[in-house]
Amino acid sequence: MKQTADILFFNAIVLTMNKQLKQYEPGAVAVKDTKIAAVGTQEEILADWDAVERVDCEGRVLMPGLINAHTHIPMTLLRGLADDLRLDVWLMGYCMPVERKFVSPDFVRLGTRLGCAEMIRSGVTTYADMYYFEDDIADETAKIGMRALLGESILMFPSPDSDSPYEALEYTRKFIENWKDHPLITPVVSPHAPYTNTEETLQLCAKLALEYDVPLHTHIAETAIEVENMRREREMPVVPYVKKQDVLKPKSIAAHCVHIDEGEMHTLLHANTGVAHNPSSNLKLASGLAPIPKMVELGLNVGIGTDGTASNNDLDMFEEMRLAAFVGKISTNDPTSLPADITLLMATRIGAQALHIGEKTGSLEPGKQADMILVDLNRVHNAPRFHRDIKGIYAQIVYAGKASDVTDVLVDGKWLMRDQQLLTIDEAAVLEEARVYAEKVDAFLTVREKSVLSKLIAIGGASEEESYEVQAKVSVDDIQPILDALHKPGITINYKRHYKEYDNYMMFEDPDQGSIRFREDHFVDDNGQVTHVRSRLTHIGQTREHHFPQKVILNRSRYLAPANQSLRFYREYFKPTTEKEVNKVRLRFLITFEKEEFYINLDTVLKPSLGQFLEVKSRTWSNRDAEEKAKLISKLIAFLGAAPEKTQVEDYVEML
Ligand SMILES: [Zn+2]
C-alpha cells in the first residue's frame, strides 16, 4: 500500500545537494508535515507515495532553498539612501543618524516584510540577521514563514533600542527565552564586532551563547584598517583576539573574514566557526577579496550572504552566488577556483552548516525540514541545456540563473510563493508603506543637509558653547623677552602648557554657514616629547566683532565636539568648498594680573609662515565691563614690553 504525503513533487530535475551531489531526472520528492519524507527517481517515489497535493514541476529544478548567511534585514528600508561613500562616512554620517531618528519596532517590521519579500522571490528560505528590535523581526519573520537565525546587535555604544551593551545582553537573554523552541526561529547572540565591543562584553556574549547553546554571530576582519588597529592596540590579528575572549567557543558565525591569514583559518576550522562570505558588500565597499578558495580547501564551512542592502544594494542570492564564484577566481587568479557546484553548495548545505543548522536544512534528504524551491531554467537567458556533463546544471544556476527564475518556495512544508505570487506578504501594501517611510527620511535628511551645523550635530557629541572674549593680538619679533617678562613681580602664572596645534578650517560657499575647524593639539612636555594628542571639532558660527584700538571683542557661538574620526572623514562628510591649514606652536599661560585672570598665548605660526604673536584674552567678560577689560589688556601688553602699536595680521585673525 502507498504511503501518504502532504505534497508530492514530480517531473522535476531534483538537485539534492547532499554529500554525493545526487541528482534525479525525472525526480520526485514527498513532503509530509514539515519534513522531507522521501527523495528519489520519479518512478520509485510515485510507486511508494500518494498525496493530496500533487505538484507537476514541468521539468523545473527542485532544489534546497538558498541560505542567506549574513544580512541586516530592516536596512532594506534604507536601500539607496546614500551611496558611493566610504564605510565610515556612510555609517556615521548617514546610516546611524537616520537609524537614531527612525528605527522603531514599526520600522524593523516593515523592513523585514520588504526584505523577506525580496528574499523569497530570490529563492531564499533561511537567513541570518543582526539588527535592533530583533524580537519584532522574529515575530514578523515567523508570521511570514521563513527560517531565520536572529540576533540583537550588541555594541558598546547606545543603539536605537539599548542604552548600553548590558541592556542589549539582557534583551538577548529574554529574546533567547522567547524563541528558543520555535520551529523557524533560532535566536543567536550577536556582538556586532570586536572593535565595537569591549573585551568584557565579548566575553559576556560568549558566556550567554554557551549558557543556552545558541550560535554567536559577529563581524570579523572586514577591512584592512580593522586588522591594522587590532595589531596596533592588541598586538595580534582579529581571530586570535576574539578567540582569547572565548568568542569562538560557542557555535560561532564570522561574517566577512576578508583579511585573515592561514593560521587564523586553522583557528576558525578547529573552533568549527562558520564563515559568511559577502562578495557584493566586499566589492562595493572596496573591503578586499576574501581568501575564500583557501578556506574552502581547508574544509571551513563557508556560506554566502548578501549583507545589508546598504552595501549591496539588494538581497539577490543568485547574484551573490555568481559573484562569490567570480571573486573566488580573481582572488586566486585561477578560473578553476570555486567551481559552480561548490558555490551552490555554499549557498545551500554548507551554508546551513556554517549557520550550525545543517541537520535541519540545506539539502533535500529525508528527515530534513521541507525548505525547497522550484527554479525554471527554460528561459532565454539560460538556453540551451547540455546533458553531457552532469555538473553543467550547477553552472546554469550559478552563472546564468536569476532570482526571477524562482517560481515557487516552500519553507517547513508551507508554501510562501506559488507561481511567483507571494502568499504570506502583501507586496503592494509593503511597497506603499516603504514609499511613505522613504518620504519621511528624505525630508529629514534634506533639512539636515542644508545646514553645516545640523550635520555636525547629527554625528553626535556636539555641545554648544557661547564664547565672549575680549582679546588683543600683537605681532612680535621675538617672544623671549615676553617670556622673561611673565616672571616679573605683578604677574602670577597659574599654569603653563606647551603644544603644537594643527588646524584645518573648512569653509563653505554660504558664509552664513560658518566654518568647521578640525584641530589636533599635540601636547609637549618639558623634554620636547609629545605626551598626548587631542582632536576636536568646532563649528564656528558668525562672529560679531567690536573693535577697540588693537583689541577686538568677539561674541560668537561655537559648537564643540570631540573629533573621533579622521580629517578625511570630515572632509568627505562636510564637503567644504575651500580649506585652510594653520599650524602653530603655542605656549599658553593662565596668569593673574591686577586681580584679573588672562590667557596669554605665545604663538609661532609656521603655516602659513606669519611669524610670532602675543595674544591676550580676558578669562571672563560681560557686556558691562568690556571696555574696562580692554583697557586692562592694553596695560598688560605694555607691561609685557610688547609694542601695542603693532597691528594685527588680518588674515590670521580671520581664521581664529
Ligand atoms: Zn554585516
mmCIF file of C-alpha atoms in Angstrom, residues 133-398:
data_model
loop_
_atom_site.group_PDB
_atom_site.id
_atom_site.type_symbol
_atom_site.label_atom_id
_atom_site.label_comp_id
_atom_site.label_asym_id
_atom_site.label_seq_id
_atom_site.Cartn_x
_atom_site.Cartn_y
_atom_site.Cartn_z
ATOM 1 C CA PHE A 133 14.321 45.250 17.884
ATOM 2 C CA GLU A 134 15.090 41.692 16.878
ATOM 3 C CA ASP A 135 12.031 40.435 18.757
ATOM 4 C CA ASP A 136 9.809 42.275 16.274
ATOM 5 C CA ILE A 137 11.894 40.944 13.384
ATOM 6 C CA ALA A 138 11.423 37.415 14.758
ATOM 7 C CA ASP A 139 7.678 37.867 15.121
ATOM 8 C CA GLU A 140 7.349 39.227 11.589
ATOM 9 C CA THR A 141 9.606 36.508 10.128
ATOM 10 C CA ALA A 142 7.651 33.764 11.880
ATOM 11 C CA LYS A 143 4.385 35.172 10.504
ATOM 12 C CA ILE A 144 5.861 35.284 7.011
ATOM 13 C CA GLY A 145 7.062 31.718 7.472
ATOM 14 C CA MET A 146 10.780 31.988 6.723
ATOM 15 C CA ARG A 147 13.502 30.245 8.673
ATOM 16 C CA ALA A 148 15.982 32.584 10.341
ATOM 17 C CA LEU A 149 18.822 32.945 12.807
ATOM 18 C CA LEU A 150 18.245 36.258 14.503
ATOM 19 C CA GLY A 151 20.406 38.247 16.857
ATOM 20 C CA GLU A 152 20.109 41.599 18.566
ATOM 21 C CA SER A 153 23.204 43.747 17.830
ATOM 22 C CA ILE A 154 25.293 44.176 20.947
ATOM 23 C CA LEU A 155 27.722 47.081 20.884
ATOM 24 C CA MET A 156 29.390 49.368 23.343
ATOM 25 C CA PHE A 157 27.525 52.452 22.130
ATOM 26 C CA PRO A 158 23.879 53.319 22.693
ATOM 27 C CA SER A 159 21.723 51.806 19.947
ATOM 28 C CA PRO A 160 18.161 52.533 18.837
ATOM 29 C CA ASP A 161 16.817 50.144 21.464
ATOM 30 C CA SER A 162 19.544 49.818 24.120
ATOM 31 C CA ASP A 163 21.434 52.405 26.099
ATOM 32 C CA SER A 164 24.302 50.042 26.831
ATOM 33 C CA PRO A 165 25.715 46.638 25.871
ATOM 34 C CA TYR A 166 24.395 45.299 29.188
ATOM 35 C CA GLU A 167 20.871 46.264 28.210
ATOM 36 C CA ALA A 168 21.366 44.608 24.823
ATOM 37 C CA LEU A 169 22.664 41.468 26.569
ATOM 38 C CA GLU A 170 19.618 41.435 28.837
ATOM 39 C CA TYR A 171 17.400 41.904 25.775
ATOM 40 C CA THR A 172 19.191 38.974 24.126
ATOM 41 C CA ARG A 173 18.628 36.738 27.143
ATOM 42 C CA LYS A 174 14.873 37.409 27.044
ATOM 43 C CA PHE A 175 14.888 37.067 23.275
ATOM 44 C CA ILE A 176 16.513 33.624 23.539
ATOM 45 C CA GLU A 177 13.987 32.582 26.208
ATOM 46 C CA ASN A 178 11.124 33.705 23.947
ATOM 47 C CA TRP A 179 12.250 31.981 20.790
ATOM 48 C CA LYS A 180 14.476 29.038 21.666
ATOM 49 C CA ASP A 181 11.838 26.404 20.979
ATOM 50 C CA HIS A 182 10.352 27.978 17.862
ATOM 51 C CA PRO A 183 10.396 25.726 14.776
ATOM 52 C CA LEU A 184 11.552 28.506 12.417
ATOM 53 C CA ILE A 185 13.471 30.995 14.528
ATOM 54 C CA THR A 186 16.890 30.268 16.021
ATOM 55 C CA PRO A 187 17.847 33.021 18.461
ATOM 56 C CA VAL A 188 21.540 33.895 18.438
ATOM 57 C CA VAL A 189 23.870 36.188 20.360
ATOM 58 C CA SER A 190 25.231 38.965 18.132
ATOM 59 C CA PRO A 191 28.118 41.075 19.369
ATOM 60 C CA HIS A 192 28.353 43.472 16.425
ATOM 61 C CA ALA A 193 32.154 43.279 16.019
ATOM 62 C CA PRO A 194 35.307 43.084 18.130
ATOM 63 C CA TYR A 195 36.002 46.782 17.501
ATOM 64 C CA THR A 196 32.533 47.868 18.643
ATOM 65 C CA ASN A 197 32.731 45.822 21.843
ATOM 66 C CA THR A 198 34.978 45.660 24.856
ATOM 67 C CA GLU A 199 36.799 42.529 25.995
ATOM 68 C CA GLU A 200 34.238 42.246 28.756
ATOM 69 C CA THR A 201 31.159 42.488 26.542
ATOM 70 C CA LEU A 202 32.628 39.982 24.075
ATOM 71 C CA GLN A 203 33.199 37.556 26.948
ATOM 72 C CA LEU A 204 29.675 38.120 28.267
ATOM 73 C CA CYS A 205 28.282 37.408 24.787
ATOM 74 C CA ALA A 206 30.249 34.161 24.552
ATOM 75 C CA LYS A 207 29.068 33.129 28.007
ATOM 76 C CA LEU A 208 25.431 33.789 27.165
ATOM 77 C CA ALA A 209 25.643 31.817 23.904
ATOM 78 C CA LEU A 210 27.247 28.879 25.740
ATOM 79 C CA GLU A 211 24.671 29.011 28.534
ATOM 80 C CA TYR A 212 21.803 28.480 26.070
ATOM 81 C CA ASP A 213 23.833 26.581 23.462
ATOM 82 C CA VAL A 214 22.813 29.032 20.738
ATOM 83 C CA PRO A 215 25.033 30.325 17.913
ATOM 84 C CA LEU A 216 27.038 33.538 18.145
ATOM 85 C CA HIS A 217 27.117 35.755 15.057
ATOM 86 C CA THR A 218 29.608 38.595 14.592
ATOM 87 C CA HIS A 219 31.631 40.562 12.004
ATOM 88 C CA ILE A 220 35.300 39.571 11.744
ATOM 89 C CA ALA A 221 38.166 41.257 9.873
ATOM 90 C CA GLU A 222 36.010 43.037 7.318
ATOM 91 C CA THR A 223 38.563 45.738 6.488
ATOM 92 C CA ALA A 224 42.344 46.054 6.488
ATOM 93 C CA ILE A 225 42.069 49.011 8.883
ATOM 94 C CA GLU A 226 40.298 46.846 11.446
ATOM 95 C CA VAL A 227 43.202 44.384 11.359
ATOM 96 C CA GLU A 228 45.786 47.171 11.451
ATOM 97 C CA ASN A 229 44.141 48.736 14.518
ATOM 98 C CA MET A 230 43.841 45.384 16.231
ATOM 99 C CA ARG A 231 47.530 44.652 15.654
ATOM 100 C CA ARG A 232 48.487 48.075 16.959
ATOM 101 C CA GLU A 233 46.218 48.035 20.014
ATOM 102 C CA ARG A 234 46.294 44.343 20.935
ATOM 103 C CA GLU A 235 49.413 43.139 19.185
ATOM 104 C CA MET A 236 47.557 40.361 17.436
ATOM 105 C CA PRO A 237 45.202 39.904 14.477
ATOM 106 C CA VAL A 238 41.440 39.729 14.901
ATOM 107 C CA VAL A 239 40.858 35.961 15.090
ATOM 108 C CA PRO A 240 43.330 35.243 17.950
ATOM 109 C CA TYR A 241 41.908 38.257 19.770
ATOM 110 C CA VAL A 242 38.301 37.050 19.614
ATOM 111 C CA LYS A 243 39.425 33.531 20.465
ATOM 112 C CA LYS A 244 41.041 34.938 23.596
ATOM 113 C CA GLN A 245 37.661 36.431 24.558
ATOM 114 C CA ASP A 246 36.002 32.981 24.111
ATOM 115 C CA VAL A 247 34.013 34.238 21.111
ATOM 116 C CA LEU A 248 34.826 31.046 19.156
ATOM 117 C CA LYS A 249 33.739 28.705 21.943
ATOM 118 C CA PRO A 250 30.009 28.769 21.131
ATOM 119 C CA LYS A 251 28.678 27.735 17.728
ATOM 120 C CA SER A 252 30.123 30.824 16.100
ATOM 121 C CA ILE A 253 29.475 32.533 12.769
ATOM 122 C CA ALA A 254 32.038 35.011 11.461
ATOM 123 C CA ALA A 255 30.831 37.384 8.758
ATOM 124 C CA HIS A 256 33.347 38.619 6.184
ATOM 125 C CA CYS A 257 36.815 37.317 7.254
ATOM 126 C CA VAL A 258 38.260 39.284 4.330
ATOM 127 C CA HIS A 259 41.612 39.919 5.989
ATOM 128 C CA ILE A 260 42.624 36.719 7.763
ATOM 129 C CA ASP A 261 45.716 34.598 7.240
ATOM 130 C CA GLU A 262 46.061 30.833 7.006
ATOM 131 C CA GLY A 263 46.840 30.486 10.710
ATOM 132 C CA GLU A 264 43.589 32.264 11.526
ATOM 133 C CA MET A 265 41.720 29.987 9.102
ATOM 134 C CA HIS A 266 43.039 26.976 11.033
ATOM 135 C CA THR A 267 41.867 28.556 14.276
ATOM 136 C CA LEU A 268 38.367 29.033 12.822
ATOM 137 C CA LEU A 269 38.404 25.476 11.467
ATOM 138 C CA HIS A 270 39.323 23.963 14.835
ATOM 139 C CA ALA A 271 36.620 26.029 16.515
ATOM 140 C CA ASN A 272 34.089 24.867 13.882
ATOM 141 C CA THR A 273 33.304 28.508 13.153
ATOM 142 C CA GLY A 274 31.110 29.123 10.130
ATOM 143 C CA VAL A 275 32.137 31.901 7.762
ATOM 144 C CA ALA A 276 29.666 34.150 5.934
ATOM 145 C CA HIS A 277 31.161 35.444 2.693
ATOM 146 C CA ASN A 278 29.579 38.651 1.338
ATOM 147 C CA PRO A 279 31.077 39.307 -2.083
ATOM 148 C CA SER A 280 28.818 42.223 -3.160
ATOM 149 C CA SER A 281 29.427 44.088 0.069
ATOM 150 C CA ASN A 282 33.186 43.485 -0.044
ATOM 151 C CA LEU A 283 33.270 44.745 -3.628
ATOM 152 C CA LYS A 284 31.007 47.761 -3.150
ATOM 153 C CA LEU A 285 32.819 48.961 -0.045
ATOM 154 C CA ALA A 286 36.184 48.026 -1.579
ATOM 155 C CA SER A 287 36.947 45.983 1.530
ATOM 156 C CA GLY A 288 39.044 43.482 -0.401
ATOM 157 C CA LEU A 289 38.873 39.959 -1.811
ATOM 158 C CA ALA A 290 38.288 37.362 0.901
ATOM 159 C CA PRO A 291 40.537 34.293 0.558
ATOM 160 C CA ILE A 292 37.505 32.004 0.222
ATOM 161 C CA PRO A 293 39.039 29.276 -2.020
ATOM 162 C CA LYS A 294 41.712 28.679 0.627
ATOM 163 C CA MET A 295 39.070 28.460 3.376
ATOM 164 C CA VAL A 296 37.023 26.005 1.329
ATOM 165 C CA GLU A 297 40.133 23.944 0.572
ATOM 166 C CA LEU A 298 40.929 23.728 4.296
ATOM 167 C CA GLY A 299 37.395 22.496 4.946
ATOM 168 C CA LEU A 300 35.848 25.534 6.607
ATOM 169 C CA ASN A 301 32.090 25.848 6.300
ATOM 170 C CA VAL A 302 31.700 28.989 4.209
ATOM 171 C CA GLY A 303 28.203 30.273 3.489
ATOM 172 C CA ILE A 304 27.212 33.155 1.245
ATOM 173 C CA GLY A 305 25.437 36.298 2.435
ATOM 174 C CA THR A 306 24.125 39.485 0.919
ATOM 175 C CA ASP A 307 24.976 41.677 3.922
ATOM 176 C CA GLY A 308 22.611 44.627 4.399
ATOM 177 C CA THR A 309 21.138 46.364 1.359
ATOM 178 C CA ALA A 310 23.147 49.478 2.126
ATOM 179 C CA SER A 311 26.299 47.746 0.979
ATOM 180 C CA ASN A 312 24.867 45.629 -1.811
ATOM 181 C CA ASN A 313 22.106 47.059 -2.571
ATOM 182 C CA ASP A 314 19.855 44.038 -2.929
ATOM 183 C CA LEU A 315 19.214 40.663 -1.327
ATOM 184 C CA ASP A 316 19.554 38.650 -4.522
ATOM 185 C CA MET A 317 21.267 35.365 -3.674
ATOM 186 C CA PHE A 318 21.627 34.381 -7.323
ATOM 187 C CA GLU A 319 23.747 37.453 -7.955
ATOM 188 C CA GLU A 320 25.636 36.737 -4.744
ATOM 189 C CA MET A 321 26.464 33.158 -5.791
ATOM 190 C CA ARG A 322 27.684 34.314 -9.170
ATOM 191 C CA LEU A 323 29.889 36.984 -7.585
ATOM 192 C CA ALA A 324 31.186 34.556 -4.952
ATOM 193 C CA ALA A 325 32.447 32.287 -7.719
ATOM 194 C CA PHE A 326 33.904 35.153 -9.742
ATOM 195 C CA VAL A 327 35.589 36.780 -6.740
ATOM 196 C CA GLY A 328 37.000 33.380 -5.796
ATOM 197 C CA LYS A 329 38.519 33.039 -9.241
ATOM 198 C CA ILE A 330 40.008 36.523 -9.386
ATOM 199 C CA SER A 331 41.375 36.267 -5.830
ATOM 200 C CA THR A 332 43.447 33.243 -6.838
ATOM 201 C CA ASN A 333 43.961 34.182 -10.483
ATOM 202 C CA ASP A 334 42.618 30.738 -11.226
ATOM 203 C CA PRO A 335 39.389 30.102 -13.186
ATOM 204 C CA THR A 336 39.134 26.603 -11.718
ATOM 205 C CA SER A 337 38.708 28.079 -8.210
ATOM 206 C CA LEU A 338 35.248 27.875 -6.644
ATOM 207 C CA PRO A 339 33.500 25.866 -9.372
ATOM 208 C CA ALA A 340 29.728 26.192 -9.698
ATOM 209 C CA ASP A 341 28.847 23.038 -7.733
ATOM 210 C CA ILE A 342 30.922 24.154 -4.736
ATOM 211 C CA THR A 343 29.443 27.637 -4.938
ATOM 212 C CA LEU A 344 25.889 26.279 -4.973
ATOM 213 C CA LEU A 345 26.785 24.065 -2.002
ATOM 214 C CA MET A 346 27.979 27.172 -0.151
ATOM 215 C CA ALA A 347 24.570 28.730 -0.736
ATOM 216 C CA THR A 348 22.735 25.582 0.416
ATOM 217 C CA ARG A 349 24.056 22.678 2.525
ATOM 218 C CA ILE A 350 27.421 24.159 3.524
ATOM 219 C CA GLY A 351 25.728 27.493 4.197
ATOM 220 C CA ALA A 352 23.355 25.746 6.585
ATOM 221 C CA GLN A 353 26.338 24.054 8.247
ATOM 222 C CA ALA A 354 28.066 27.441 8.570
ATOM 223 C CA LEU A 355 24.980 28.613 10.479
ATOM 224 C CA HIS A 356 25.034 25.432 12.607
ATOM 225 C CA ILE A 357 21.630 24.278 11.376
ATOM 226 C CA GLY A 358 22.975 21.740 8.876
ATOM 227 C CA GLU A 359 20.985 18.929 10.447
ATOM 228 C CA LYS A 360 17.747 20.817 9.734
ATOM 229 C CA THR A 361 18.073 22.274 6.276
ATOM 230 C CA GLY A 362 20.357 22.888 3.295
ATOM 231 C CA SER A 363 19.794 19.725 1.272
ATOM 232 C CA LEU A 364 16.956 17.546 0.038
ATOM 233 C CA GLU A 365 17.282 14.492 2.259
ATOM 234 C CA PRO A 366 14.634 12.507 4.125
ATOM 235 C CA GLY A 367 14.300 13.802 7.684
ATOM 236 C CA LYS A 368 15.302 17.354 6.897
ATOM 237 C CA GLN A 369 12.810 20.223 7.025
ATOM 238 C CA ALA A 370 11.000 20.794 3.751
ATOM 239 C CA ASP A 371 12.723 24.031 2.647
ATOM 240 C CA MET A 372 12.812 23.919 -1.134
ATOM 241 C CA ILE A 373 12.426 25.953 -4.265
ATOM 242 C CA LEU A 374 11.467 25.454 -7.894
ATOM 243 C CA VAL A 375 13.668 27.139 -10.477
ATOM 244 C CA ASP A 376 12.731 27.452 -14.135
ATOM 245 C CA LEU A 377 15.815 27.096 -16.325
ATOM 246 C CA ASN A 378 13.813 27.076 -19.532
ATOM 247 C CA ARG A 379 14.325 30.784 -20.149
ATOM 248 C CA VAL A 380 16.078 32.588 -22.999
ATOM 249 C CA HIS A 381 18.959 33.701 -20.784
ATOM 250 C CA ASN A 382 19.569 30.089 -19.791
ATOM 251 C CA ALA A 383 19.033 28.135 -23.016
ATOM 252 C CA PRO A 384 20.071 25.693 -24.343
ATOM 253 C CA ARG A 385 20.925 22.978 -21.845
ATOM 254 C CA PHE A 386 23.672 20.379 -22.265
ATOM 255 C CA HIS A 387 23.460 16.947 -20.662
ATOM 256 C CA ARG A 388 26.959 15.566 -21.280
ATOM 257 C CA ASP A 389 28.456 16.938 -18.046
ATOM 258 C CA ILE A 390 26.239 16.275 -15.054
ATOM 259 C CA LYS A 391 27.666 19.331 -13.312
ATOM 260 C CA GLY A 392 26.516 21.594 -16.137
ATOM 261 C CA ILE A 393 23.273 22.269 -14.316
ATOM 262 C CA TYR A 394 25.127 23.896 -11.394
ATOM 263 C CA ALA A 395 26.834 26.236 -13.834
ATOM 264 C CA GLN A 396 23.440 27.044 -15.337
ATOM 265 C CA ILE A 397 22.104 28.042 -11.927
ATOM 266 C CA VAL A 398 25.182 29.853 -10.610
#
